[in-house]
């Protein structure tokens, strides 16, 4: 039997509203999947080695559903700009450099190192339009042992020529990466039309066909700023709305969409009907002054809301920071509109673990049958003595960092 037993203070969310807490207990997994949490270890496992983490916390690994790997170098820069100027003045200039594969290798290693250190064990990642550099990113994240979807970015207009491709080249590179990595266990391809303004209707349609033919998921940006929404209306006058443009291109069968701040009534209905996963990127909402996703309203409507760092719209990779910022933004909304309840800690935690984890199958929780993706958290002994498990987790989310993470497991294997 290929078992892993970790012992400590286990805490996770099964539902948004509350934490499940198992003090000083055994978390048992077989073949990478959780079989149960026990106060006393059942006889069947008594011969198995135990990794005893004492009074430390054991929590599900963080899930970042929206992050741009090349932009890691640009974090914290150009934060006085808004989206479209920021893309032109900083982002596109940096992404050009990834055609140099030496540069890409070094930059992506730097990114991957920090991603894993920060406790992100599953991520949906944008690379650049360079197929060869994207291949490098696949190899680096495979080596790290975390779970990821990686997208070569499809873009054929409205950016400097050096990062644009013809539709044919863009599709060919995309298919090449699908062929090479589709059957990987942990690191897989995802279709990544950058956002509607980077594409023509024809390119979107061709990508929709690939999504269907190869059964590959899709990630993109949706309704991040008012100017962008207006631009999309001008570029695609026939579409009912922004989401419909992706929908009628065949891109919403298994899709995750970042931002979704300014959705119309019909778009909310369509997102729900088609099970589109929406990604709240709170740091990016603030930094680029894009707006604030109305998270509570979306949750009340039954939409699927997850979390993303959106580095480098966001300036931090660590998903505990994204959780805290989501709570803080919800409090700003609550100050303006007291009837709108702010997010609880458990809700933000759920969004950054189980809700996002669902995109990768059963991960992000410690319920039976879930993959054991876990972080072991060490806090100060005085804090550990004074406070409950739930309070200690809250404190780690608000004040902790990679230095508090002393072990990481993906599918029951330490990485
Ligand atoms: N929209 C199109 N490209 C980007 C990007 O790189 N970052 C963000 N935040 N929004 C985008
Ligand atoms: Fe983004």
CSV table of C-alpha atoms and ligand atoms in Angstrom, one decimal:
chain,number,residue,atom,x,y,z
A,1,UNK,CA,0.0,0.0,0.0
A,2,UNK,CA,1.3,3.4,-1.0
A,3,UNK,CA,0.2,5.4,2.0
A,4,UNK,CA,1.1,8.8,3.4
A,5,UNK,CA,0.1,9.7,6.9
A,6,UNK,CA,0.6,13.2,8.2
A,7,UNK,CA,-0.2,14.2,11.7
A,8,UNK,CA,-1.0,17.7,13.1
A,9,UNK,CA,-3.8,20.3,13.4
A,10,UNK,CA,-5.8,19.8,10.2
A,11,UNK,CA,-8.0,22.6,8.9
A,12,UNK,CA,-9.8,23.0,5.6
A,13,UNK,CA,-13.2,24.1,4.1
A,14,UNK,CA,-15.8,21.7,2.9
A,15,UNK,CA,-18.4,24.5,2.6
A,16,UNK,CA,-17.7,28.2,2.3
A,17,UNK,CA,-19.4,29.1,5.5
A,18,UNK,CA,-17.2,27.3,8.0
A,19,UNK,CA,-13.9,25.6,8.6
A,20,UNK,CA,-13.6,21.9,9.4
A,21,UNK,CA,-11.1,21.5,12.2
A,22,UNK,CA,-9.4,18.3,13.5
A,23,UNK,CA,-7.0,19.0,16.3
A,24,UNK,CA,-4.0,16.7,16.7
A,25,UNK,CA,-5.2,14.2,14.2
A,26,UNK,CA,-3.9,11.8,11.5
A,27,UNK,CA,-4.6,12.6,7.8
A,28,UNK,CA,-4.3,9.4,5.9
A,29,UNK,CA,-3.9,9.1,2.1
A,30,UNK,CA,-3.5,6.1,-0.1
A,31,UNK,CA,-2.2,6.4,-3.7
A,32,UNK,CA,-2.3,10.2,-3.3
A,33,UNK,CA,-5.9,10.4,-2.2
A,34,UNK,CA,-7.4,11.1,1.2
A,35,UNK,CA,-9.0,8.1,2.9
A,36,UNK,CA,-9.8,9.8,6.2
A,37,UNK,CA,-8.9,11.9,9.2
A,38,UNK,CA,-8.6,10.1,12.5
A,39,UNK,CA,-8.0,11.1,16.1
A,40,UNK,CA,-6.6,7.6,16.7
A,41,UNK,CA,-4.9,5.8,13.8
A,42,UNK,CA,-6.9,2.7,12.6
A,43,UNK,CA,-5.1,-0.6,12.9
A,44,UNK,CA,-4.9,-1.1,9.2
A,45,UNK,CA,-2.4,1.8,9.0
A,46,UNK,CA,-0.4,1.1,12.2
A,47,UNK,CA,2.7,-0.2,10.3
A,48,UNK,CA,2.9,2.8,8.0
A,49,UNK,CA,5.4,5.6,8.6
A,50,UNK,CA,4.0,8.8,10.1
A,51,UNK,CA,5.2,12.3,9.4
A,52,UNK,CA,4.4,14.0,12.7
A,53,UNK,CA,4.2,17.7,12.4
A,54,UNK,CA,3.3,18.2,16.1
A,55,UNK,CA,1.4,21.4,16.9
A,56,UNK,CA,1.7,22.8,13.3
A,57,UNK,CA,-1.2,23.4,11.0
A,58,UNK,CA,-1.9,21.2,7.9
A,59,UNK,CA,-4.0,23.0,5.3
A,60,UNK,CA,-4.9,22.4,1.6
A,61,UNK,CA,-2.4,23.8,-0.9
A,62,UNK,CA,-3.2,27.2,-2.5
A,63,UNK,CA,-4.7,27.4,-5.9
A,64,UNK,CA,-4.0,30.4,-8.2
A,65,UNK,CA,-6.4,30.3,-11.2
A,66,UNK,CA,-4.9,33.3,-12.9
A,67,UNK,CA,-1.2,34.2,-13.1
A,68,UNK,CA,1.1,35.5,-15.9
A,69,UNK,CA,4.5,33.8,-15.5
A,70,UNK,CA,6.5,36.3,-17.7
A,71,UNK,CA,5.1,39.2,-15.7
A,72,UNK,CA,6.8,38.0,-12.5
A,73,UNK,CA,9.7,40.3,-13.4
A,74,UNK,CA,7.4,43.3,-13.7
A,75,UNK,CA,5.6,42.9,-10.3
A,76,UNK,CA,5.1,46.3,-8.6
A,77,UNK,CA,6.0,48.3,-11.7
A,78,UNK,CA,3.8,50.7,-13.7
A,79,UNK,CA,1.2,50.6,-11.0
A,80,UNK,CA,0.1,54.2,-11.7
A,81,UNK,CA,-1.2,53.1,-15.1
A,82,UNK,CA,-4.5,51.6,-16.0
A,83,UNK,CA,-4.9,48.4,-17.9
A,84,UNK,CA,-4.5,49.3,-21.6
A,85,UNK,CA,-1.6,51.8,-21.0
A,86,UNK,CA,0.0,49.3,-18.6
A,87,UNK,CA,-0.2,46.6,-21.2
A,88,UNK,CA,1.4,48.8,-23.8
A,89,UNK,CA,4.1,50.5,-21.8
A,90,UNK,CA,5.2,47.6,-19.5
A,91,UNK,CA,3.7,44.2,-20.3
A,92,UNK,CA,4.1,43.9,-24.0
A,93,UNK,CA,7.6,45.3,-23.8
A,94,UNK,CA,8.6,42.6,-21.3
A,95,UNK,CA,6.9,39.8,-23.1
A,96,UNK,CA,8.9,40.5,-26.2
A,97,UNK,CA,12.0,39.4,-24.4
A,98,UNK,CA,10.8,35.8,-24.0
A,99,UNK,CA,11.7,35.1,-27.6
A,100,UNK,CA,15.2,34.9,-26.2
A,101,UNK,CA,15.1,31.4,-24.8
A,102,UNK,CA,18.0,31.9,-22.5
A,103,UNK,CA,16.2,34.8,-20.9
A,104,UNK,CA,12.9,32.8,-20.7
A,105,UNK,CA,14.7,29.9,-19.0
A,106,UNK,CA,16.1,32.2,-16.3
A,107,UNK,CA,12.9,34.3,-15.8
A,108,UNK,CA,10.6,31.2,-15.7
A,109,UNK,CA,12.9,29.5,-13.1
A,110,UNK,CA,12.8,32.6,-11.0
A,111,UNK,CA,9.0,32.7,-11.2
A,112,UNK,CA,8.5,28.9,-10.5
A,113,UNK,CA,10.8,29.0,-7.5
A,114,UNK,CA,8.7,31.7,-5.8
A,115,UNK,CA,5.4,30.2,-6.9
A,116,UNK,CA,6.1,27.0,-5.1
A,117,UNK,CA,7.7,28.7,-2.1
A,118,UNK,CA,4.5,30.7,-1.7
A,119,UNK,CA,2.4,27.6,-1.3
A,120,UNK,CA,0.7,27.6,-4.7
A,121,UNK,CA,0.4,23.9,-5.6
A,122,UNK,CA,-2.0,24.3,-8.5
A,123,UNK,CA,-2.0,27.2,-11.0
A,124,UNK,CA,-3.4,28.3,-14.3
A,125,UNK,CA,-0.6,30.1,-16.0
A,126,UNK,CA,-0.3,32.4,-19.0
A,127,UNK,CA,3.1,32.2,-20.8
A,128,UNK,CA,3.7,34.4,-23.8
A,129,UNK,CA,3.0,34.0,-27.5
A,130,UNK,CA,6.4,32.3,-28.0
A,131,UNK,CA,5.8,28.5,-28.4
A,132,UNK,CA,9.4,27.6,-27.6
A,133,UNK,CA,9.5,29.7,-24.4
A,134,UNK,CA,6.2,28.2,-23.4
A,135,UNK,CA,7.7,24.7,-23.8
A,136,UNK,CA,10.4,25.8,-21.4
A,137,UNK,CA,7.8,26.8,-18.8
A,138,UNK,CA,6.1,23.4,-19.2
A,139,UNK,CA,9.4,21.6,-18.4
A,140,UNK,CA,10.2,23.9,-15.4
A,141,UNK,CA,6.8,23.4,-13.8
A,142,UNK,CA,6.9,19.6,-14.5
A,143,UNK,CA,10.2,19.5,-12.7
A,144,UNK,CA,8.7,21.4,-9.7
A,145,UNK,CA,6.1,18.7,-9.2
A,146,UNK,CA,3.1,21.0,-8.8
A,147,UNK,CA,-0.2,20.8,-10.8
A,148,UNK,CA,-0.7,23.4,-13.6
A,149,UNK,CA,-2.4,24.4,-16.8
A,150,UNK,CA,-0.1,26.4,-19.0
A,151,UNK,CA,-1.2,28.4,-22.0
A,152,UNK,CA,0.7,29.7,-24.9
A,153,UNK,CA,-0.9,33.1,-25.5
A,154,UNK,CA,-2.8,33.5,-28.7
A,155,UNK,CA,-2.7,37.1,-30.1
A,156,UNK,CA,-2.7,38.3,-33.7
A,157,UNK,CA,-3.6,42.0,-33.3
A,158,UNK,CA,-3.5,45.2,-31.2
A,159,UNK,CA,0.0,44.7,-29.8
A,160,UNK,CA,3.6,45.2,-31.1
A,161,UNK,CA,4.4,43.0,-34.1
A,162,UNK,CA,7.2,41.2,-32.3
A,163,UNK,CA,4.7,39.5,-30.0
A,164,UNK,CA,2.0,38.9,-32.6
A,165,UNK,CA,1.7,35.8,-34.8
A,166,UNK,CA,-0.2,35.0,-37.9
A,167,UNK,CA,-3.3,32.9,-37.2
A,168,UNK,CA,-1.7,29.9,-38.8
A,169,UNK,CA,1.5,30.1,-36.6
A,170,UNK,CA,-0.5,30.8,-33.5
A,171,UNK,CA,-2.7,27.7,-34.1
A,172,UNK,CA,0.2,25.5,-35.1
A,173,UNK,CA,2.1,26.3,-32.0
A,174,UNK,CA,-1.0,25.7,-29.9
A,175,UNK,CA,-1.6,22.3,-31.4
A,176,UNK,CA,2.1,21.4,-31.1
A,177,UNK,CA,1.9,22.0,-27.3
A,178,UNK,CA,-1.3,20.1,-27.0
A,179,UNK,CA,0.2,17.2,-28.8
A,180,UNK,CA,3.2,17.2,-26.6
A,181,UNK,CA,1.7,17.7,-23.2
A,182,UNK,CA,-2.0,16.7,-23.3
A,183,UNK,CA,-1.4,13.4,-21.5
A,184,UNK,CA,0.8,14.7,-18.8
A,185,UNK,CA,-0.3,13.9,-15.3
A,186,UNK,CA,0.2,17.2,-13.6
A,187,UNK,CA,1.1,19.9,-16.1
A,188,UNK,CA,-1.3,20.3,-19.0
A,189,UNK,CA,-2.1,22.7,-21.8
A,190,UNK,CA,-4.9,25.2,-21.8
A,191,UNK,CA,-6.1,27.4,-24.7
A,192,UNK,CA,-5.3,31.0,-24.0
A,193,UNK,CA,-6.7,33.7,-26.3
A,194,UNK,CA,-5.2,36.7,-24.4
A,195,UNK,CA,-8.5,38.6,-24.5
A,196,UNK,CA,-10.9,39.4,-27.2
A,197,UNK,CA,-9.1,42.5,-28.5
A,198,UNK,CA,-6.0,40.5,-29.2
A,199,UNK,CA,-7.9,38.1,-31.5
A,200,UNK,CA,-10.1,38.2,-34.6
A,201,UNK,CA,-13.4,36.4,-34.8
A,202,UNK,CA,-11.7,33.9,-37.1
A,203,UNK,CA,-8.9,33.1,-34.6
A,204,UNK,CA,-11.5,32.7,-31.7
A,205,UNK,CA,-13.5,30.4,-33.9
A,206,UNK,CA,-10.5,28.2,-34.8
A,207,UNK,CA,-9.5,28.0,-31.1
A,208,UNK,CA,-13.1,27.0,-30.3
A,209,UNK,CA,-12.8,24.1,-32.7
A,210,UNK,CA,-9.5,23.0,-31.1
A,211,UNK,CA,-11.1,23.2,-27.6
A,212,UNK,CA,-13.8,20.9,-28.9
A,213,UNK,CA,-11.7,18.5,-31.0
A,214,UNK,CA,-9.0,18.0,-28.4
A,215,UNK,CA,-11.1,18.5,-25.3
A,216,UNK,CA,-8.8,21.2,-23.9
A,217,UNK,CA,-10.0,23.9,-21.4
A,218,UNK,CA,-9.9,27.6,-22.1
A,219,UNK,CA,-8.7,30.6,-20.1
A,220,UNK,CA,-9.0,34.3,-20.9
A,221,UNK,CA,-9.8,37.8,-19.6
A,222,UNK,CA,-13.4,39.0,-19.4
A,223,UNK,CA,-14.8,42.5,-18.7
A,224,UNK,CA,-11.9,43.8,-16.7
A,225,UNK,CA,-12.3,47.5,-17.4
A,226,UNK,CA,-15.1,49.7,-18.8
A,227,UNK,CA,-12.8,50.9,-21.6
A,228,UNK,CA,-12.0,47.4,-22.6
A,229,UNK,CA,-15.7,46.4,-22.7
A,230,UNK,CA,-16.4,49.4,-24.9
A,231,UNK,CA,-13.5,48.4,-27.2
A,232,UNK,CA,-14.8,44.9,-27.5
A,233,UNK,CA,-18.2,46.2,-28.5
A,234,UNK,CA,-16.6,48.3,-31.3
A,235,UNK,CA,-14.4,45.4,-32.5
A,236,UNK,CA,-17.1,42.8,-32.5
A,237,UNK,CA,-20.4,44.7,-33.2
A,238,UNK,CA,-22.3,41.4,-33.9
A,239,UNK,CA,-21.7,39.9,-30.5
A,240,UNK,CA,-24.5,40.2,-27.9
A,241,UNK,CA,-22.0,41.0,-25.2
A,242,UNK,CA,-18.4,40.1,-24.2
A,243,UNK,CA,-19.1,36.7,-22.8
A,244,UNK,CA,-21.4,35.8,-25.8
A,245,UNK,CA,-18.4,36.5,-28.0
A,246,UNK,CA,-16.4,33.7,-26.4
A,247,UNK,CA,-19.6,31.5,-26.2
A,248,UNK,CA,-20.5,31.7,-29.8
A,249,UNK,CA,-16.8,31.0,-30.7
A,250,UNK,CA,-17.1,27.6,-28.9
A,251,UNK,CA,-14.8,28.7,-26.1
A,252,UNK,CA,-17.1,28.2,-23.0
A,253,UNK,CA,-17.3,24.4,-22.7
A,254,UNK,CA,-14.7,24.2,-19.9
A,255,UNK,CA,-13.7,27.8,-19.3
A,256,UNK,CA,-12.2,30.0,-16.6
A,257,UNK,CA,-12.5,33.8,-17.0
A,258,UNK,CA,-10.4,36.4,-15.1
A,259,UNK,CA,-11.9,39.6,-13.6
A,260,UNK,CA,-15.5,39.6,-14.9
A,261,UNK,CA,-16.1,42.9,-13.1
A,262,UNK,CA,-18.7,44.5,-15.4
A,263,UNK,CA,-21.1,41.7,-16.3
A,264,UNK,CA,-24.5,42.5,-17.7
A,265,UNK,CA,-27.5,40.6,-16.5
A,266,UNK,CA,-27.5,38.3,-19.5
A,267,UNK,CA,-23.8,37.5,-19.0
A,268,UNK,CA,-24.3,36.5,-15.4
A,269,UNK,CA,-27.1,34.2,-16.5
A,270,UNK,CA,-25.0,32.7,-19.3
A,271,UNK,CA,-21.9,32.3,-17.0
A,272,UNK,CA,-24.1,30.3,-14.6
A,273,UNK,CA,-25.8,28.2,-17.3
A,274,UNK,CA,-22.5,27.3,-18.9
A,275,UNK,CA,-20.7,26.7,-15.6
A,276,UNK,CA,-18.0,29.3,-16.4
A,277,UNK,CA,-15.6,29.7,-13.5
A,278,UNK,CA,-15.0,33.4,-12.7
A,279,UNK,CA,-11.7,34.5,-11.1
A,280,UNK,CA,-11.5,37.3,-8.7
A,281,UNK,CA,-8.1,39.0,-8.8
A,282,UNK,CA,-8.4,41.6,-6.0
A,283,UNK,CA,-4.9,43.0,-6.0
A,284,UNK,CA,-5.1,43.6,-9.7
A,285,UNK,CA,-8.6,45.2,-9.4
A,286,UNK,CA,-7.0,47.8,-7.0
A,287,UNK,CA,-3.6,48.3,-8.6
A,288,UNK,CA,-4.9,49.0,-12.2
A,289,UNK,CA,-8.0,50.7,-10.8
A,290,UNK,CA,-10.1,48.4,-12.9
A,291,UNK,CA,-13.0,48.2,-10.5
A,292,UNK,CA,-14.2,45.7,-7.9
A,293,UNK,CA,-15.8,42.4,-8.7
A,294,UNK,CA,-19.1,42.2,-6.9
A,295,UNK,CA,-18.2,38.9,-5.3
A,296,UNK,CA,-21.2,38.7,-2.9
A,297,UNK,CA,-23.7,39.4,-5.6
A,298,UNK,CA,-22.2,36.7,-7.8
A,299,UNK,CA,-22.1,34.2,-4.9
A,300,UNK,CA,-25.7,34.9,-4.1
A,301,UNK,CA,-26.5,34.2,-7.7
A,302,UNK,CA,-24.8,30.8,-7.5
A,303,UNK,CA,-21.8,31.7,-9.7
A,304,UNK,CA,-18.5,29.9,-9.3
A,305,UNK,CA,-16.0,32.4,-7.9
A,306,UNK,CA,-12.3,31.5,-7.4
A,307,UNK,CA,-9.2,33.5,-6.8
A,308,UNK,CA,-6.2,34.6,-8.8
A,309,UNK,CA,-3.0,36.6,-8.1
A,310,UNK,CA,-3.0,38.1,-11.7
A,311,UNK,CA,0.6,38.8,-11.3
A,312,UNK,CA,1.6,41.3,-12.5
A,313,UNK,CA,-1.7,43.2,-12.3
A,314,UNK,CA,-1.4,41.8,-8.8
A,315,UNK,CA,1.9,42.5,-7.1
A,316,UNK,CA,2.1,39.3,-4.9
A,317,UNK,CA,2.1,35.6,-5.9
A,318,UNK,CA,1.1,34.4,-2.4
A,319,UNK,CA,-2.5,33.4,-2.4
A,320,UNK,CA,-2.9,34.1,1.3
A,321,UNK,CA,-2.4,37.7,0.2
A,322,UNK,CA,-5.1,37.4,-2.4
A,323,UNK,CA,-7.5,35.9,0.2
A,324,UNK,CA,-6.9,38.8,2.5
A,325,UNK,CA,-7.3,41.4,-0.2
A,326,UNK,CA,-10.6,39.8,-1.3
A,327,UNK,CA,-11.8,40.2,2.3
A,328,UNK,CA,-10.6,43.8,2.5
A,329,UNK,CA,-12.2,44.8,-0.8
A,330,UNK,CA,-15.5,43.2,0.3
A,331,UNK,CA,-15.3,45.4,3.4
A,332,UNK,CA,-14.9,48.5,1.3
A,333,UNK,CA,-18.0,47.5,-0.5
A,334,UNK,CA,-19.7,46.9,2.9
A,335,UNK,CA,-18.7,50.4,4.1
A,336,UNK,CA,-20.4,51.9,1.0
A,337,UNK,CA,-23.4,49.4,1.1
A,338,UNK,CA,-23.9,48.0,4.6
A,339,UNK,CA,-26.5,45.5,3.4
A,340,UNK,CA,-23.7,43.7,1.4
A,341,UNK,CA,-22.1,41.3,3.7
A,342,UNK,CA,-18.2,41.2,3.6
A,343,UNK,CA,-16.5,37.9,3.0
A,344,UNK,CA,-15.7,35.7,5.9
A,345,UNK,CA,-12.2,34.2,6.3
A,346,UNK,CA,-13.6,30.8,5.5
A,347,UNK,CA,-15.2,32.1,2.3
A,348,UNK,CA,-12.0,33.6,1.0
A,349,UNK,CA,-10.1,30.5,2.0
A,350,UNK,CA,-12.6,28.3,0.2
A,351,UNK,CA,-12.2,30.4,-3.0
A,352,UNK,CA,-8.4,30.0,-2.9
A,353,UNK,CA,-8.5,26.3,-2.2
A,354,UNK,CA,-11.5,24.1,-2.9
A,355,UNK,CA,-13.3,26.4,-5.4
A,356,UNK,CA,-10.2,26.8,-7.5
A,357,UNK,CA,-9.1,23.3,-6.9
A,358,UNK,CA,-12.2,21.9,-8.5
A,359,UNK,CA,-10.8,22.9,-11.9
A,360,UNK,CA,-8.1,20.3,-11.4
A,361,UNK,CA,-10.4,17.5,-10.3
A,362,UNK,CA,-10.8,16.6,-6.6
A,363,UNK,CA,-8.3,18.9,-5.0
A,364,UNK,CA,-8.3,21.8,-2.5
A,365,UNK,CA,-10.0,19.9,0.3
A,366,UNK,CA,-9.3,17.0,2.6
A,367,UNK,CA,-12.6,15.2,2.2
A,368,UNK,CA,-12.4,11.6,1.3
A,369,UNK,CA,-11.4,10.9,-2.3
A,370,UNK,CA,-9.6,14.3,-2.7
A,371,UNK,CA,-6.0,14.4,-3.8
A,372,UNK,CA,-3.8,15.1,-0.8
A,373,UNK,CA,-2.4,18.6,-1.8
A,374,UNK,CA,-1.2,20.1,1.5
A,375,UNK,CA,0.9,22.7,3.2
A,376,UNK,CA,2.3,22.4,6.6
A,377,UNK,CA,2.4,25.8,8.5
A,378,UNK,CA,4.6,26.6,11.4
A,379,UNK,CA,3.7,29.7,13.4
A,380,UNK,CA,5.3,31.2,16.5
A,381,UNK,CA,5.1,28.9,19.6
A,382,UNK,CA,3.6,31.8,21.6
A,383,UNK,CA,0.8,32.3,19.0
A,384,UNK,CA,0.3,28.6,18.8
A,385,UNK,CA,-0.2,28.5,22.6
A,386,UNK,CA,-2.6,31.5,22.8
A,387,UNK,CA,-5.0,30.9,20.0
A,388,UNK,CA,-7.4,28.3,18.5
A,389,UNK,CA,-6.5,26.5,15.2
A,390,UNK,CA,-8.9,28.7,13.3
A,391,UNK,CA,-7.4,31.8,14.7
A,392,UNK,CA,-3.9,30.6,14.0
A,393,UNK,CA,-4.9,30.0,10.4
A,394,UNK,CA,-6.5,33.5,10.1
A,395,UNK,CA,-3.3,35.0,11.5
A,396,UNK,CA,-1.1,33.1,9.0
A,397,UNK,CA,-3.3,34.2,6.1
A,398,UNK,CA,-3.0,37.8,7.2
A,399,UNK,CA,0.6,38.0,8.4
A,400,UNK,CA,2.4,34.8,7.2
A,401,UNK,CA,4.6,34.1,4.2
A,402,UNK,CA,6.7,31.4,2.6
A,403,UNK,CA,8.9,31.2,5.6
A,404,UNK,CA,6.0,29.8,7.6
A,405,UNK,CA,5.5,27.0,5.1
A,406,UNK,CA,7.7,24.0,6.2
A,407,UNK,CA,6.4,21.3,3.9
A,408,UNK,CA,4.4,20.9,0.6
A,409,UNK,CA,2.7,17.8,-0.7
A,410,UNK,CA,1.1,17.3,-4.1
A,411,UNK,CA,-1.0,14.1,-4.6
A,412,UNK,CA,0.5,12.6,-1.4
A,413,UNK,CA,4.1,13.2,-2.4
A,414,UNK,CA,6.4,15.7,-0.7
A,415,UNK,CA,7.8,18.2,-3.2
B,1,LIG,N1,-5.9,41.7,-20.4
B,1,LIG,C1,-5.2,41.3,-21.5
B,1,LIG,N2,-3.9,41.0,-21.2
B,1,LIG,C2,-3.9,41.2,-19.8
B,1,LIG,C3,-2.8,41.0,-18.9
B,1,LIG,O1,-1.7,40.6,-19.2
B,1,LIG,N3,-3.1,41.3,-17.6
B,1,LIG,C4,-4.3,41.7,-17.2
B,1,LIG,N4,-4.6,42.0,-15.9
B,1,LIG,N5,-5.3,41.9,-18.1
B,1,LIG,C5,-5.1,41.6,-19.4
B,2,LIG,FE1,-4.4,38.7,-16.2
